[in-house]
Amino acid sequence: YDLVISTHCTLSIISFYTILRHGIGGKPFAWFSGFYNLWLMYSILSLRQHYTIDILNAIIYGFFVHNFVANSMPKFTT
């Protein structure tokens, strides 16, 4: 059980950053996504599936991956 990063949290954090950045679904959906992420992290920690550092790594990696993808996408102008 020596895991380095929680991929469940990474994918959910990338989704959360995308929802916040692009405004998908409006503010209620962003709030729901935020609460879902908190619940997911709490449940993973309480079930002892990952250590706290795994969750923190997932948050950091998710932020970096989202910024890398968002900055490498071509800009379309009309």
JSON list of C-alpha atoms in Angstrom, two decimals:
[
{"chain": "A", "resi": 1, "resn": "TYR", "atom": "CA", "xyz": [0.00, 0.00, 0.00]},
{"chain": "A", "resi": 2, "resn": "ASP", "atom": "CA", "xyz": [2.84, 2.40, -0.69]},
{"chain": "A", "resi": 3, "resn": "LEU", "atom": "CA", "xyz": [1.03, 4.83, -2.97]},
{"chain": "A", "resi": 4, "resn": "VAL", "atom": "CA", "xyz": [2.55, 8.12, -4.08]},
{"chain": "A", "resi": 5, "resn": "ILE", "atom": "CA", "xyz": [-0.50, 9.94, -5.40]},
{"chain": "A", "resi": 6, "resn": "SER", "atom": "CA", "xyz": [-4.25, 9.50, -5.37]},
{"chain": "A", "resi": 7, "resn": "THR", "atom": "CA", "xyz": [-5.37, 9.42, -8.99]},
{"chain": "A", "resi": 8, "resn": "HIS", "atom": "CA", "xyz": [-9.04, 9.63, -7.96]},
{"chain": "A", "resi": 9, "resn": "CYS", "atom": "CA", "xyz": [-8.33, 12.97, -6.32]},
{"chain": "A", "resi": 10, "resn": "THR", "atom": "CA", "xyz": [-6.14, 14.15, -9.18]},
{"chain": "A", "resi": 11, "resn": "LEU", "atom": "CA", "xyz": [-8.85, 13.61, -11.77]},
{"chain": "A", "resi": 12, "resn": "SER", "atom": "CA", "xyz": [-11.52, 15.18, -9.60]},
{"chain": "A", "resi": 13, "resn": "ILE", "atom": "CA", "xyz": [-9.30, 18.21, -8.86]},
{"chain": "A", "resi": 14, "resn": "ILE", "atom": "CA", "xyz": [-8.57, 18.69, -12.58]},
{"chain": "A", "resi": 15, "resn": "SER", "atom": "CA", "xyz": [-12.32, 18.57, -13.22]},
{"chain": "A", "resi": 16, "resn": "PHE", "atom": "CA", "xyz": [-12.92, 21.08, -10.42]},
{"chain": "A", "resi": 17, "resn": "TYR", "atom": "CA", "xyz": [-10.32, 23.52, -11.79]},
{"chain": "A", "resi": 18, "resn": "THR", "atom": "CA", "xyz": [-11.84, 23.18, -15.27]},
{"chain": "A", "resi": 19, "resn": "ILE", "atom": "CA", "xyz": [-15.32, 23.88, -13.92]},
{"chain": "A", "resi": 20, "resn": "LEU", "atom": "CA", "xyz": [-14.08, 26.95, -12.06]},
{"chain": "A", "resi": 21, "resn": "ARG", "atom": "CA", "xyz": [-12.05, 28.29, -14.99]},
{"chain": "A", "resi": 22, "resn": "HIS", "atom": "CA", "xyz": [-14.66, 27.86, -17.70]},
{"chain": "A", "resi": 23, "resn": "GLY", "atom": "CA", "xyz": [-17.82, 28.36, -15.63]},
{"chain": "A", "resi": 24, "resn": "ILE", "atom": "CA", "xyz": [-19.41, 25.08, -16.69]},
{"chain": "A", "resi": 25, "resn": "GLY", "atom": "CA", "xyz": [-22.84, 24.67, -15.12]},
{"chain": "A", "resi": 26, "resn": "GLY", "atom": "CA", "xyz": [-22.77, 27.94, -13.21]},
{"chain": "A", "resi": 27, "resn": "LYS", "atom": "CA", "xyz": [-22.07, 28.59, -9.54]},
{"chain": "A", "resi": 28, "resn": "PRO", "atom": "CA", "xyz": [-24.33, 25.86, -8.09]},
{"chain": "A", "resi": 29, "resn": "PHE", "atom": "CA", "xyz": [-22.46, 23.20, -10.04]},
{"chain": "A", "resi": 30, "resn": "ALA", "atom": "CA", "xyz": [-19.12, 24.66, -8.94]},
{"chain": "A", "resi": 31, "resn": "TRP", "atom": "CA", "xyz": [-20.27, 24.53, -5.30]},
{"chain": "A", "resi": 32, "resn": "PHE", "atom": "CA", "xyz": [-21.44, 20.94, -5.73]},
{"chain": "A", "resi": 33, "resn": "SER", "atom": "CA", "xyz": [-18.13, 19.99, -7.34]},
{"chain": "A", "resi": 34, "resn": "GLY", "atom": "CA", "xyz": [-16.20, 21.61, -4.50]},
{"chain": "A", "resi": 35, "resn": "PHE", "atom": "CA", "xyz": [-18.21, 19.77, -1.84]},
{"chain": "A", "resi": 36, "resn": "TYR", "atom": "CA", "xyz": [-17.83, 16.54, -3.78]},
{"chain": "A", "resi": 37, "resn": "ASN", "atom": "CA", "xyz": [-14.06, 16.97, -3.81]},
{"chain": "A", "resi": 38, "resn": "LEU", "atom": "CA", "xyz": [-13.99, 17.63, -0.07]},
{"chain": "A", "resi": 39, "resn": "TRP", "atom": "CA", "xyz": [-16.15, 14.57, 0.56]},
{"chain": "A", "resi": 40, "resn": "LEU", "atom": "CA", "xyz": [-13.95, 12.44, -1.70]},
{"chain": "A", "resi": 41, "resn": "MET", "atom": "CA", "xyz": [-10.77, 13.51, 0.06]},
{"chain": "A", "resi": 42, "resn": "TYR", "atom": "CA", "xyz": [-12.30, 12.98, 3.50]},
{"chain": "A", "resi": 43, "resn": "SER", "atom": "CA", "xyz": [-13.60, 9.53, 2.61]},
{"chain": "A", "resi": 44, "resn": "ILE", "atom": "CA", "xyz": [-10.27, 8.43, 1.12]},
{"chain": "A", "resi": 45, "resn": "LEU", "atom": "CA", "xyz": [-8.44, 9.61, 4.22]},
{"chain": "A", "resi": 46, "resn": "SER", "atom": "CA", "xyz": [-10.96, 8.14, 6.66]},
{"chain": "A", "resi": 47, "resn": "LEU", "atom": "CA", "xyz": [-10.94, 4.75, 4.93]},
{"chain": "A", "resi": 48, "resn": "ARG", "atom": "CA", "xyz": [-7.13, 4.82, 5.13]},
{"chain": "A", "resi": 49, "resn": "GLN", "atom": "CA", "xyz": [-6.69, 4.26, 1.41]},
{"chain": "A", "resi": 50, "resn": "HIS", "atom": "CA", "xyz": [-4.06, 7.02, 1.11]},
{"chain": "A", "resi": 51, "resn": "TYR", "atom": "CA", "xyz": [-1.90, 9.14, 3.34]},
{"chain": "A", "resi": 52, "resn": "THR", "atom": "CA", "xyz": [-2.47, 12.88, 3.68]},
{"chain": "A", "resi": 53, "resn": "ILE", "atom": "CA", "xyz": [0.62, 13.62, 1.60]},
{"chain": "A", "resi": 54, "resn": "ASP", "atom": "CA", "xyz": [-0.89, 11.58, -1.26]},
{"chain": "A", "resi": 55, "resn": "ILE", "atom": "CA", "xyz": [-3.93, 13.86, -1.25]},
{"chain": "A", "resi": 56, "resn": "LEU", "atom": "CA", "xyz": [-1.78, 16.99, -1.12]},
{"chain": "A", "resi": 57, "resn": "ASN", "atom": "CA", "xyz": [0.31, 15.68, -4.03]},
{"chain": "A", "resi": 58, "resn": "ALA", "atom": "CA", "xyz": [-2.90, 15.07, -5.98]},
{"chain": "A", "resi": 59, "resn": "ILE", "atom": "CA", "xyz": [-4.01, 18.67, -5.42]},
{"chain": "A", "resi": 60, "resn": "ILE", "atom": "CA", "xyz": [-0.64, 20.05, -6.54]},
{"chain": "A", "resi": 61, "resn": "TYR", "atom": "CA", "xyz": [-0.34, 17.75, -9.56]},
{"chain": "A", "resi": 62, "resn": "GLY", "atom": "CA", "xyz": [-3.93, 18.46, -10.57]},
{"chain": "A", "resi": 63, "resn": "PHE", "atom": "CA", "xyz": [-3.24, 22.19, -10.46]},
{"chain": "A", "resi": 64, "resn": "PHE", "atom": "CA", "xyz": [-0.07, 21.84, -12.56]},
{"chain": "A", "resi": 65, "resn": "VAL", "atom": "CA", "xyz": [-1.69, 19.53, -15.12]},
{"chain": "A", "resi": 66, "resn": "HIS", "atom": "CA", "xyz": [-4.69, 21.83, -15.51]},
{"chain": "A", "resi": 67, "resn": "ASN", "atom": "CA", "xyz": [-2.49, 24.89, -15.99]},
{"chain": "A", "resi": 68, "resn": "PHE", "atom": "CA", "xyz": [-0.23, 23.07, -18.46]},
{"chain": "A", "resi": 69, "resn": "VAL", "atom": "CA", "xyz": [-3.17, 21.92, -20.57]},
{"chain": "A", "resi": 70, "resn": "ALA", "atom": "CA", "xyz": [-4.96, 25.27, -20.36]},
{"chain": "A", "resi": 71, "resn": "ASN", "atom": "CA", "xyz": [-1.82, 27.16, -21.44]},
{"chain": "A", "resi": 72, "resn": "SER", "atom": "CA", "xyz": [-0.94, 24.78, -24.27]},
{"chain": "A", "resi": 73, "resn": "MET", "atom": "CA", "xyz": [-4.35, 24.92, -25.93]},
{"chain": "A", "resi": 74, "resn": "PRO", "atom": "CA", "xyz": [-4.50, 27.10, -29.05]},
{"chain": "A", "resi": 75, "resn": "LYS", "atom": "CA", "xyz": [-6.28, 30.41, -28.68]},
{"chain": "A", "resi": 76, "resn": "PHE", "atom": "CA", "xyz": [-9.13, 30.90, -31.13]},
{"chain": "A", "resi": 77, "resn": "THR", "atom": "CA", "xyz": [-10.05, 34.43, -32.06]},
{"chain": "A", "resi": 78, "resn": "THR", "atom": "CA", "xyz": [-13.12, 35.52, -33.95]}
]
